[in-house]
Amino acid sequence: MVETEVESSGGVGEVSSETQIPHRLERKWTFWFDNQSKTRQGAAWGTSLRKLYTFDTVEEFWCLYDQIFRPSKLTANGDFHMFKAGIEPKWEDPECANGGKWTVTSSRKQNLDAMWLETLMALIGEQFDDGEEICGVVASVRQRQDKLALWTKTAPNEAAQMSIGRKWKDVIDITDKITYSFHDDSRRDKSVRGRYTV
Ligand code: MGP
């Protein structure tokens, strides 16, 4: 796994004709990686979290997704994140501090890959009405059950979270209930249940 951060220069090769002009996204996004099983015993959470690539074109996205960022390539306890550039995938980040997350579990790797890809495309394609509320998405491979979590900024804004939750279920094509938990609750007590359900 590459562990150095690469800032995109915005171009994909030399642009010589109109057909080769990269398709610029609405904003920059960053891929992150974590593997908590590699964290030293007793080390603080986040020690193994790495910022990997920042991109802002469709072409870079497909290249990164194809070659690296598929959850089925992760070993147990690995996480991939795609967050808006400038936001760290941590409760401590000022944009996340007052936020929370919708979570979907998956028992099959193929299923996780498909839901992850649909979510990434919806995010970079700005498909959410409350897109400004979104921080990013995390895919986690765990021994028990894989999961996907969509992080948002303002947990108490129930209307915005419900709209995002409904839209996300459409995007990943699931009908099961999903729940939204506040980071504040998770910080205090890992066993606290979600506050909203959709
Ligand atoms: P988690 O996000 O609840 O689930 O984090 P995870 O990592 O899937 O858990 P697992 O048991 O299935 O592996 C679990 C724990 O990691 C939390 O209880 C915290 O101790 C720590 N942790 C997770 N996050 C996202 C953060 C964070 O953003 N900041 C800090 N300080 N600790 C975190």
Tab-separated table of C-alpha atoms and ligand atoms in Angstrom:
chain	number	residue	atom	x	y	z
A	1	MET	CA	0.000	0.000	0.000
A	2	VAL	CA	1.374	3.389	-0.978
A	3	GLU	CA	1.672	5.564	2.094
A	4	THR	CA	2.723	8.906	0.725
A	5	GLU	CA	0.228	11.614	0.008
A	6	VAL	CA	-0.028	12.651	-3.620
A	7	GLU	CA	-1.688	15.957	-4.463
A	8	SER	CA	-3.142	15.840	-7.952
A	9	SER	CA	-1.943	18.477	-10.351
A	10	GLY	CA	-5.378	18.355	-11.931
A	11	GLY	CA	-4.271	16.963	-15.291
A	12	VAL	CA	-4.312	13.486	-16.757
A	13	GLY	CA	-1.382	13.492	-19.165
A	14	GLU	CA	-0.848	16.170	-21.760
A	15	VAL	CA	-4.065	17.645	-23.124
A	16	SER	CA	-3.806	18.060	-26.874
A	17	SER	CA	-7.405	18.089	-28.065
A	18	GLU	CA	-10.829	18.825	-26.670
A	19	THR	CA	-11.736	15.132	-26.332
A	20	GLN	CA	-8.837	14.672	-23.908
A	21	ILE	CA	-9.764	17.478	-21.538
A	22	PRO	CA	-10.246	15.886	-18.105
A	23	HIS	CA	-13.750	16.091	-16.674
A	24	ARG	CA	-13.445	18.346	-13.650
A	25	LEU	CA	-15.507	17.485	-10.564
A	26	GLU	CA	-17.482	20.036	-8.561
A	27	ARG	CA	-14.928	19.766	-5.737
A	28	LYS	CA	-11.774	17.948	-4.611
A	29	TRP	CA	-11.996	14.623	-2.764
A	30	THR	CA	-9.380	12.663	-0.814
A	31	PHE	CA	-8.939	8.915	-0.407
A	32	TRP	CA	-7.654	7.704	2.976
A	33	PHE	CA	-6.619	4.302	4.291
A	34	ASP	CA	-6.423	2.801	7.755
A	35	ASN	CA	-5.440	-0.617	9.019
A	36	GLN	CA	-6.025	-0.813	12.714
A	37	SER	CA	-4.554	-4.297	13.030
A	38	LYS	CA	-1.184	-2.700	12.205
A	39	THR	CA	-1.572	-0.174	15.033
A	40	ARG	CA	0.870	-0.692	17.881
A	41	GLN	CA	-0.709	-2.006	21.069
A	42	GLY	CA	-1.699	0.966	23.210
A	43	ALA	CA	-1.238	3.520	20.400
A	44	ALA	CA	-3.927	6.212	20.143
A	45	TRP	CA	-6.754	5.762	17.638
A	46	GLY	CA	-5.826	7.344	14.293
A	47	THR	CA	-2.126	6.486	14.447
A	48	SER	CA	-2.419	4.256	11.379
A	49	LEU	CA	-4.765	6.557	9.420
A	50	ARG	CA	-3.145	7.758	6.151
A	51	LYS	CA	-4.161	10.424	3.651
A	52	LEU	CA	-3.362	8.940	0.234
A	53	TYR	CA	-4.685	10.765	-2.846
A	54	THR	CA	-6.524	13.992	-3.540
A	55	PHE	CA	-8.218	14.248	-6.938
A	56	ASP	CA	-10.711	16.403	-8.783
A	57	THR	CA	-11.324	14.772	-12.154
A	58	VAL	CA	-13.491	11.842	-13.263
A	59	GLU	CA	-10.483	10.243	-14.957
A	60	GLU	CA	-8.364	10.269	-11.792
A	61	PHE	CA	-11.294	8.873	-9.832
A	62	TRP	CA	-11.658	5.834	-12.130
A	63	CYS	CA	-7.948	5.205	-12.157
A	64	LEU	CA	-7.734	5.293	-8.345
A	65	TYR	CA	-10.873	3.215	-7.893
A	66	ASP	CA	-9.815	0.554	-10.418
A	67	GLN	CA	-6.297	0.158	-9.168
A	68	ILE	CA	-6.586	0.656	-5.418
A	69	PHE	CA	-9.761	1.656	-3.678
A	70	ARG	CA	-12.006	-1.412	-3.770
A	71	PRO	CA	-12.986	-2.729	-0.331
A	72	SER	CA	-12.570	-6.336	-1.563
A	73	LYS	CA	-8.833	-5.586	-1.716
A	74	LEU	CA	-8.788	-4.776	2.005
A	75	THR	CA	-7.709	-7.272	4.634
A	76	ALA	CA	-9.591	-7.582	7.953
A	77	ASN	CA	-9.669	-4.391	10.019
A	78	GLY	CA	-8.886	-2.247	6.978
A	79	ASP	CA	-10.781	0.936	6.123
A	80	PHE	CA	-10.993	3.048	2.970
A	81	HIS	CA	-12.367	6.571	3.224
A	82	MET	CA	-13.336	9.098	0.601
A	83	PHE	CA	-13.851	12.519	2.201
A	84	LYS	CA	-14.143	16.040	0.871
A	85	ALA	CA	-10.622	17.470	0.599
A	86	GLY	CA	-9.790	19.391	3.763
A	87	ILE	CA	-11.958	17.239	6.056
A	88	GLU	CA	-10.212	14.519	8.076
A	89	PRO	CA	-12.206	11.310	8.733
A	90	LYS	CA	-12.119	11.840	12.493
A	91	TRP	CA	-14.607	12.983	15.116
A	92	GLU	CA	-12.000	15.590	16.027
A	93	ASP	CA	-12.143	17.372	12.664
A	94	PRO	CA	-14.098	20.641	13.124
A	95	GLU	CA	-16.444	19.741	10.216
A	96	CYS	CA	-17.216	16.324	11.765
A	97	ALA	CA	-17.198	17.220	15.462
A	98	ASN	CA	-20.922	18.026	15.622
A	99	GLY	CA	-21.846	15.317	13.130
A	100	GLY	CA	-22.717	11.671	12.904
A	101	LYS	CA	-23.098	8.807	10.459
A	102	TRP	CA	-25.568	6.571	8.689
A	103	THR	CA	-24.367	2.947	8.755
A	104	VAL	CA	-25.116	0.001	6.475
A	105	THR	CA	-23.780	-3.482	7.179
A	106	SER	CA	-22.922	-6.060	4.559
A	107	SER	CA	-22.198	-9.743	4.904
A	108	ARG	CA	-20.717	-10.158	1.429
A	109	LYS	CA	-17.595	-8.517	0.008
A	110	GLN	CA	-19.070	-8.146	-3.496
A	111	ASN	CA	-22.032	-6.372	-2.004
A	112	LEU	CA	-19.774	-3.972	-0.126
A	113	ASP	CA	-17.817	-3.165	-3.315
A	114	ALA	CA	-21.024	-2.415	-5.215
A	115	MET	CA	-22.523	-0.208	-2.474
A	116	TRP	CA	-19.188	1.614	-2.041
A	117	LEU	CA	-18.907	2.345	-5.766
A	118	GLU	CA	-22.513	3.546	-6.043
A	119	THR	CA	-21.917	5.836	-3.054
A	120	LEU	CA	-18.657	7.232	-4.447
A	121	MET	CA	-20.294	7.996	-7.794
A	122	ALA	CA	-23.251	9.707	-6.107
A	123	LEU	CA	-20.874	11.821	-4.005
A	124	ILE	CA	-18.534	12.969	-6.759
A	125	GLY	CA	-21.575	13.484	-9.003
A	126	GLU	CA	-23.155	15.681	-6.277
A	127	GLN	CA	-26.375	13.625	-6.259
A	128	PHE	CA	-27.432	14.509	-2.695
A	129	ASP	CA	-29.736	17.523	-2.237
A	130	ASP	CA	-28.061	18.211	1.100
A	131	GLY	CA	-24.602	17.570	-0.315
A	132	GLU	CA	-23.052	20.393	1.731
A	133	GLU	CA	-24.000	18.384	4.843
A	134	ILE	CA	-21.862	15.424	3.779
A	135	CYS	CA	-18.285	14.864	4.997
A	136	GLY	CA	-17.511	11.562	3.278
A	137	VAL	CA	-17.887	7.801	3.352
A	138	VAL	CA	-15.973	4.962	5.060
A	139	ALA	CA	-15.818	1.283	4.025
A	140	SER	CA	-14.743	-1.009	6.870
A	141	VAL	CA	-13.820	-4.671	6.540
A	142	ARG	CA	-14.327	-6.463	9.842
A	143	GLN	CA	-14.202	-10.094	10.941
A	144	ARG	CA	-17.840	-10.012	12.032
A	145	GLN	CA	-19.463	-7.880	9.350
A	146	ASP	CA	-18.291	-5.352	6.787
A	147	LYS	CA	-19.863	-1.924	6.866
A	148	LEU	CA	-20.248	1.352	5.079
A	149	ALA	CA	-20.780	4.646	6.918
A	150	LEU	CA	-21.817	7.990	5.444
A	151	TRP	CA	-20.563	10.829	7.664
A	152	THR	CA	-22.436	14.124	7.858
A	153	LYS	CA	-21.808	17.462	9.572
A	154	THR	CA	-24.769	18.522	11.666
A	155	ALA	CA	-26.251	15.583	13.581
A	156	PRO	CA	-29.064	17.574	15.283
A	157	ASN	CA	-30.408	18.671	11.865
A	158	GLU	CA	-32.825	15.748	11.642
A	159	ALA	CA	-34.506	16.880	8.399
A	160	ALA	CA	-31.190	17.030	6.545
A	161	GLN	CA	-30.056	13.660	7.912
A	162	MET	CA	-33.353	11.971	7.028
A	163	SER	CA	-33.181	13.345	3.492
A	164	ILE	CA	-29.596	12.097	3.117
A	165	GLY	CA	-30.460	8.691	4.628
A	166	ARG	CA	-33.401	8.193	2.233
A	167	LYS	CA	-31.376	9.259	-0.772
A	168	TRP	CA	-28.480	6.989	0.254
A	169	LYS	CA	-30.780	3.956	0.469
A	170	ASP	CA	-31.931	4.707	-3.095
A	171	VAL	CA	-28.355	5.071	-4.268
A	172	ILE	CA	-27.197	1.732	-2.817
A	173	ASP	CA	-30.528	0.070	-3.554
A	174	ILE	CA	-31.411	-1.292	-0.129
A	175	THR	CA	-34.755	-1.510	1.642
A	176	ASP	CA	-33.564	-2.590	5.114
A	177	LYS	CA	-33.765	0.016	7.881
A	178	ILE	CA	-30.586	1.972	8.532
A	179	THR	CA	-29.713	4.025	11.599
A	180	TYR	CA	-27.954	7.309	12.219
A	181	SER	CA	-25.681	7.746	15.220
A	182	PHE	CA	-24.216	10.948	16.660
A	183	HIS	CA	-20.396	11.013	17.003
A	184	ASP	CA	-20.957	12.646	20.385
A	185	ASP	CA	-22.798	9.513	21.569
A	186	SER	CA	-20.116	7.176	20.125
A	187	ARG	CA	-17.437	9.220	21.900
A	188	ARG	CA	-19.179	8.764	25.224
A	189	ASP	CA	-20.379	5.177	24.976
A	190	LYS	CA	-19.711	2.697	22.157
A	191	SER	CA	-22.930	0.811	22.919
A	192	VAL	CA	-25.246	3.811	22.370
A	193	ARG	CA	-27.852	3.080	19.692
A	194	GLY	CA	-28.717	5.254	16.700
A	195	ARG	CA	-30.941	8.339	17.035
A	196	TYR	CA	-32.663	8.314	13.636
A	197	THR	CA	-33.923	5.419	11.511
A	198	VAL	CA	-35.007	5.441	7.897
B	1	MGP	P1	-16.097	2.727	15.464
B	1	MGP	O1	-16.076	3.780	14.412
B	1	MGP	O2	-17.196	2.771	16.418
B	1	MGP	O3	-16.178	1.315	14.818
B	1	MGP	O4	-14.763	2.859	16.279
B	1	MGP	P2	-15.089	0.299	14.260
B	1	MGP	O5	-13.762	0.949	14.038
B	1	MGP	O6	-15.672	-0.408	13.123
B	1	MGP	O7	-15.062	-0.642	15.503
B	1	MGP	P3	-14.836	-2.156	15.545
B	1	MGP	O8	-14.952	-2.467	17.009
B	1	MGP	O9	-15.901	-2.807	14.716
B	1	MGP	O10	-13.451	-2.355	15.001
B	1	MGP	C1	-14.415	2.015	17.336
B	1	MGP	C2	-13.553	2.759	18.300
B	1	MGP	O11	-12.468	3.418	17.643
B	1	MGP	C3	-14.289	3.866	19.038
B	1	MGP	O12	-14.976	3.412	20.143
B	1	MGP	C4	-13.161	4.801	19.397
B	1	MGP	O13	-12.481	4.317	20.529
B	1	MGP	C5	-12.250	4.713	18.199
B	1	MGP	N1	-12.578	5.734	17.195
B	1	MGP	C6	-13.288	5.571	16.065
B	1	MGP	N2	-13.369	6.740	15.396
B	1	MGP	C7	-14.061	6.926	14.134
B	1	MGP	C8	-12.692	7.670	16.109
B	1	MGP	C9	-12.424	9.053	15.892
B	1	MGP	O14	-12.801	9.676	14.905
B	1	MGP	N3	-11.682	9.660	16.846
B	1	MGP	C10	-11.222	8.993	17.956
B	1	MGP	N4	-10.512	9.661	18.854
B	1	MGP	N5	-11.467	7.686	18.170
B	1	MGP	C11	-12.187	7.027	17.250
